Short mmCIF file of C-alpha atoms in Angstrom, two decimals:
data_model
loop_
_atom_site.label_atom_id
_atom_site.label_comp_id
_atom_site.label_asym_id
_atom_site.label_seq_id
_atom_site.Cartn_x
_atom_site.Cartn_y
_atom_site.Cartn_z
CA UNK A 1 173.22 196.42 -56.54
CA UNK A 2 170.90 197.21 -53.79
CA UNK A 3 168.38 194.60 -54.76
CA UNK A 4 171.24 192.06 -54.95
CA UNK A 5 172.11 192.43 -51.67
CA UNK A 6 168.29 192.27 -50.33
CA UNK A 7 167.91 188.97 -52.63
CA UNK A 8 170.90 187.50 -50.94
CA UNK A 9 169.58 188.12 -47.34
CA UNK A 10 166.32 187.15 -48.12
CA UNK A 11 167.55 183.54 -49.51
CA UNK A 12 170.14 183.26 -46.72
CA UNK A 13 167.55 183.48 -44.30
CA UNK A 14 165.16 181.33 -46.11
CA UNK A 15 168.04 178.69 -46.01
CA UNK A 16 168.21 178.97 -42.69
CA UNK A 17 165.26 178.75 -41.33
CA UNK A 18 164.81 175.29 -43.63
CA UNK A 19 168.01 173.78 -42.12
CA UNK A 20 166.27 174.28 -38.47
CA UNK A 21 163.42 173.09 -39.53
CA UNK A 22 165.30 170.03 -41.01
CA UNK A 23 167.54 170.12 -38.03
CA UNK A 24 164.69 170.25 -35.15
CA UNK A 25 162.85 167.16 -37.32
CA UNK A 26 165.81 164.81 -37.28
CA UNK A 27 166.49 165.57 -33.40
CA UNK A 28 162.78 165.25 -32.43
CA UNK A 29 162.61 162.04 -34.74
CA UNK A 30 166.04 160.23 -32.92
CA UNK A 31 164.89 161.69 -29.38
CA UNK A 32 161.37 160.46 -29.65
CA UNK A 33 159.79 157.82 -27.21
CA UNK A 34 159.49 154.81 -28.26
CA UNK A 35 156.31 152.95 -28.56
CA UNK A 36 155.75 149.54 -26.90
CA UNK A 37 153.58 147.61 -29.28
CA UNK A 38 150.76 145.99 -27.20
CA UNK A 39 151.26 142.19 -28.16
CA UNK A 40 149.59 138.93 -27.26
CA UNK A 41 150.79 138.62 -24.21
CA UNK A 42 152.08 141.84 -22.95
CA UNK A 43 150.38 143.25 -20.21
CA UNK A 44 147.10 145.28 -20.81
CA UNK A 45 147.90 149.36 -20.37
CA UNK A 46 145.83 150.28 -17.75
CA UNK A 47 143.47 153.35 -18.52
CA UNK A 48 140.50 155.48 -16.56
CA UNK A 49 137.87 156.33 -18.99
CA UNK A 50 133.82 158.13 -18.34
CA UNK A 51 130.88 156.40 -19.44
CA UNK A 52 128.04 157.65 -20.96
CA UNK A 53 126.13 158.03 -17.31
CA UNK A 54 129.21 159.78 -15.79
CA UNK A 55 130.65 156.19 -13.97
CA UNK A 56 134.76 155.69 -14.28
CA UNK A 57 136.01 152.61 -15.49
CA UNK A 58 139.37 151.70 -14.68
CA UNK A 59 140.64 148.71 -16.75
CA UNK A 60 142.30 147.25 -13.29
CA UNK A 61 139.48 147.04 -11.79
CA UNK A 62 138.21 144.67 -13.46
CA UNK A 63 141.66 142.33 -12.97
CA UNK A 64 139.90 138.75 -12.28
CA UNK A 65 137.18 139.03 -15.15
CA UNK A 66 138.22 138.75 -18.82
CA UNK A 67 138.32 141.92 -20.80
CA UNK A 68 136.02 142.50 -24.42
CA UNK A 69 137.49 145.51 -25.16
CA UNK A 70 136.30 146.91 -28.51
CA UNK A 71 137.21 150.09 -30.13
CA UNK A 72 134.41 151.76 -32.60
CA UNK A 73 132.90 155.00 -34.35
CA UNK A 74 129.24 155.26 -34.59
CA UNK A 75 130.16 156.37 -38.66
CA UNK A 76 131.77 153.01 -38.85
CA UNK A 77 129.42 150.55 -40.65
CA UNK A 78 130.91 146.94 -39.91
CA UNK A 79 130.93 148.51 -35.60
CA UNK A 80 127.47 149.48 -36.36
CA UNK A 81 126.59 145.31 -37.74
CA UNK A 82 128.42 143.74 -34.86
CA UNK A 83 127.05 146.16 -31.57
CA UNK A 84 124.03 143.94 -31.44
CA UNK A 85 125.52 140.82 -31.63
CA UNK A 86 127.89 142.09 -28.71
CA UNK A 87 125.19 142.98 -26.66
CA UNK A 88 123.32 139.32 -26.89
CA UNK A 89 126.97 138.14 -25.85
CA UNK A 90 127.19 140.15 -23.41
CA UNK A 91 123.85 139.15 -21.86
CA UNK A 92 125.54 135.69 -21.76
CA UNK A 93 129.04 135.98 -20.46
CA UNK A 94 128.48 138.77 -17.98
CA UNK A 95 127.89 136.79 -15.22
CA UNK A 96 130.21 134.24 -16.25
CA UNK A 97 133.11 136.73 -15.67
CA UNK A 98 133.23 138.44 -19.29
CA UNK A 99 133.04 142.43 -19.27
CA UNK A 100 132.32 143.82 -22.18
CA UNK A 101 133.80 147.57 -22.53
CA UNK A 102 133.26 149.49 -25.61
CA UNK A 103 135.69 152.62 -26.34
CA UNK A 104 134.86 155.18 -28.80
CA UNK A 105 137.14 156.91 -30.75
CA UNK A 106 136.61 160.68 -29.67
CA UNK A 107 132.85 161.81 -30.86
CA UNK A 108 130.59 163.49 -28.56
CA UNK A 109 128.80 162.03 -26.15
CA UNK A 110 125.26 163.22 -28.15
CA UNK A 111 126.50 161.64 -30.98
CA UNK A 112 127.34 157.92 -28.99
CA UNK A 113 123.82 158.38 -26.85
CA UNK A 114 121.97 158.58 -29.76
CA UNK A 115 123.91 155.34 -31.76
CA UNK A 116 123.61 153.53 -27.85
CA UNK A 117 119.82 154.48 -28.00
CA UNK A 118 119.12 153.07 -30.66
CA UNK A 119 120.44 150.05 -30.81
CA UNK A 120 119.28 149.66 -26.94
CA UNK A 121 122.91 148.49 -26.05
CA UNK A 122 123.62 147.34 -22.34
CA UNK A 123 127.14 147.08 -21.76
CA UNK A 124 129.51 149.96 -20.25
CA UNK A 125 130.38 152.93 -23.52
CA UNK A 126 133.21 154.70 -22.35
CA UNK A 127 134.91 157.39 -24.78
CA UNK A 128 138.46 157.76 -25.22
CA UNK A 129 138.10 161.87 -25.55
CA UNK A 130 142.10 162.38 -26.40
CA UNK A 131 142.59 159.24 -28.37
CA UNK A 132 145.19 158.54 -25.68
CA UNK A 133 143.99 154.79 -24.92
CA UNK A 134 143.49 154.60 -28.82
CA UNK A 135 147.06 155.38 -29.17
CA UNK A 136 148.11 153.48 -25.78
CA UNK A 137 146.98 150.27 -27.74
CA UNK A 138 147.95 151.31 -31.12
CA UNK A 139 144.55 150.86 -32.81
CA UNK A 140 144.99 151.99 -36.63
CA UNK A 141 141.80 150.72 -37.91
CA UNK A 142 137.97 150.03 -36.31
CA UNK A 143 136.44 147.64 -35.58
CA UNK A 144 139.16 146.93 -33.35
CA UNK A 145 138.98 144.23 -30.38
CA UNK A 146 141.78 143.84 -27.44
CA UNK A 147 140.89 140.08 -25.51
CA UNK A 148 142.26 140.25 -22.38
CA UNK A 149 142.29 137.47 -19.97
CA UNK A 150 141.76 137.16 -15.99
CA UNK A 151 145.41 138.22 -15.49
CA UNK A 152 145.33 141.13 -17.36
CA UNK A 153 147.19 139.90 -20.50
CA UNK A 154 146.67 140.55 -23.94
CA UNK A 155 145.04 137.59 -25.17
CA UNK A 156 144.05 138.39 -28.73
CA UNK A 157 143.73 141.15 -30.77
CA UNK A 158 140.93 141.50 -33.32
CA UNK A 159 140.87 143.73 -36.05
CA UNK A 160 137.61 144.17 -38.63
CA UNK A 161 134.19 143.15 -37.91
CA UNK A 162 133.05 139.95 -36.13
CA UNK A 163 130.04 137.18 -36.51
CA UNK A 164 128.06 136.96 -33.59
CA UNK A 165 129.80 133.09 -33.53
CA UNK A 166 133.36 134.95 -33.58
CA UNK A 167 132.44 136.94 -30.50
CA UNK A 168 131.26 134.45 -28.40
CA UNK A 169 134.22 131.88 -29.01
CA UNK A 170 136.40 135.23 -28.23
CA UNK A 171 134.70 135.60 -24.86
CA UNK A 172 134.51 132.21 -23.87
CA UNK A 173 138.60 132.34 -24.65
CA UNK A 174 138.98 135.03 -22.04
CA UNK A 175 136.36 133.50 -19.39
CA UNK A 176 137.87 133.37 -15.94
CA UNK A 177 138.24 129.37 -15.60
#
């Protein structure tokens, strides 16, 4: 009879600790923020990230200039084939009003220095340490590219690797007219 009774608790408790659990899911799930998809034409969220030489950049500071903004891994093969062809772009629009900003996805910074090293890249490397911007713009897969134009507006969004042909056209669509 004893071991009955201990059975019983022992369940009872067990079932109650699931229908919290079940409980504090469906409350967190209906309570939860939501999202705002960034979308051609939405405004840019506006972010503060390090570079690799200790400089912040602030996405509103560059309001006036269009915006490359590309998302990458140094493990991630097709970001590895187009970071050269971003750099000869970059050596072309850069004066024409085109910034070029490349966000990695949370590795350390020997780990980018080394990949910037040796592919003798020119452009700013910040890296998104928290994933916060990541998340801010809702990037799922890299290569991932956010256009953004003189206003500050999503212009395009680019997902999977580009042609060094691809990249210019995208730069010249976000060139300050």
């Amino acid at each position: 009879m004893e071991k009955k009774k201990k059975r019983l608790v022992l369940r009872t408790v067990i079932l109650a600790v699931l229908a919290l659990a079940i409980g504090y899911t469906v409350y967190g799930t209906a309570t939860k923020e939501k999202v705002e998809l960034v979308a051609v034409g939405s405004e840019a969220p506006d972010f503060t990230l390090v570079d690799l030489n200790g400089e912040k950049h602030k996405l509103s500071d560059y309001k006036g200039q269009g915006v490359f903004l590309n998302f990458w891994g140094t493990w991630c093969k097709p970001c590895e084939k187009e970071m050269p062809a971003m750099d000869n772009q970059y050596q072309v629009f850069k004066d024409q009003g085109v910034q070029t900003l490349a966000v990695n996805i949370a590795q350390t910074d020997f780990e980018v220095q080394n990949f910037v090293d040796r592919y003798n890249l020119s452009f700013p490397v910040v890296i998104d340490k928290t994933k916060s911007v990541m998340t801010a713009y809702n990037v799922g897969q890299l290569p991932a590219t956010v256009l953004i134009d003189p206003e500050g507006k999503v212009a395009k969004i680019i997902t999977g690797e580009m042609t060094e042909e691809n990249i210019a056209s995208f730069m010249e669509l976000v060139k300050p007219k």
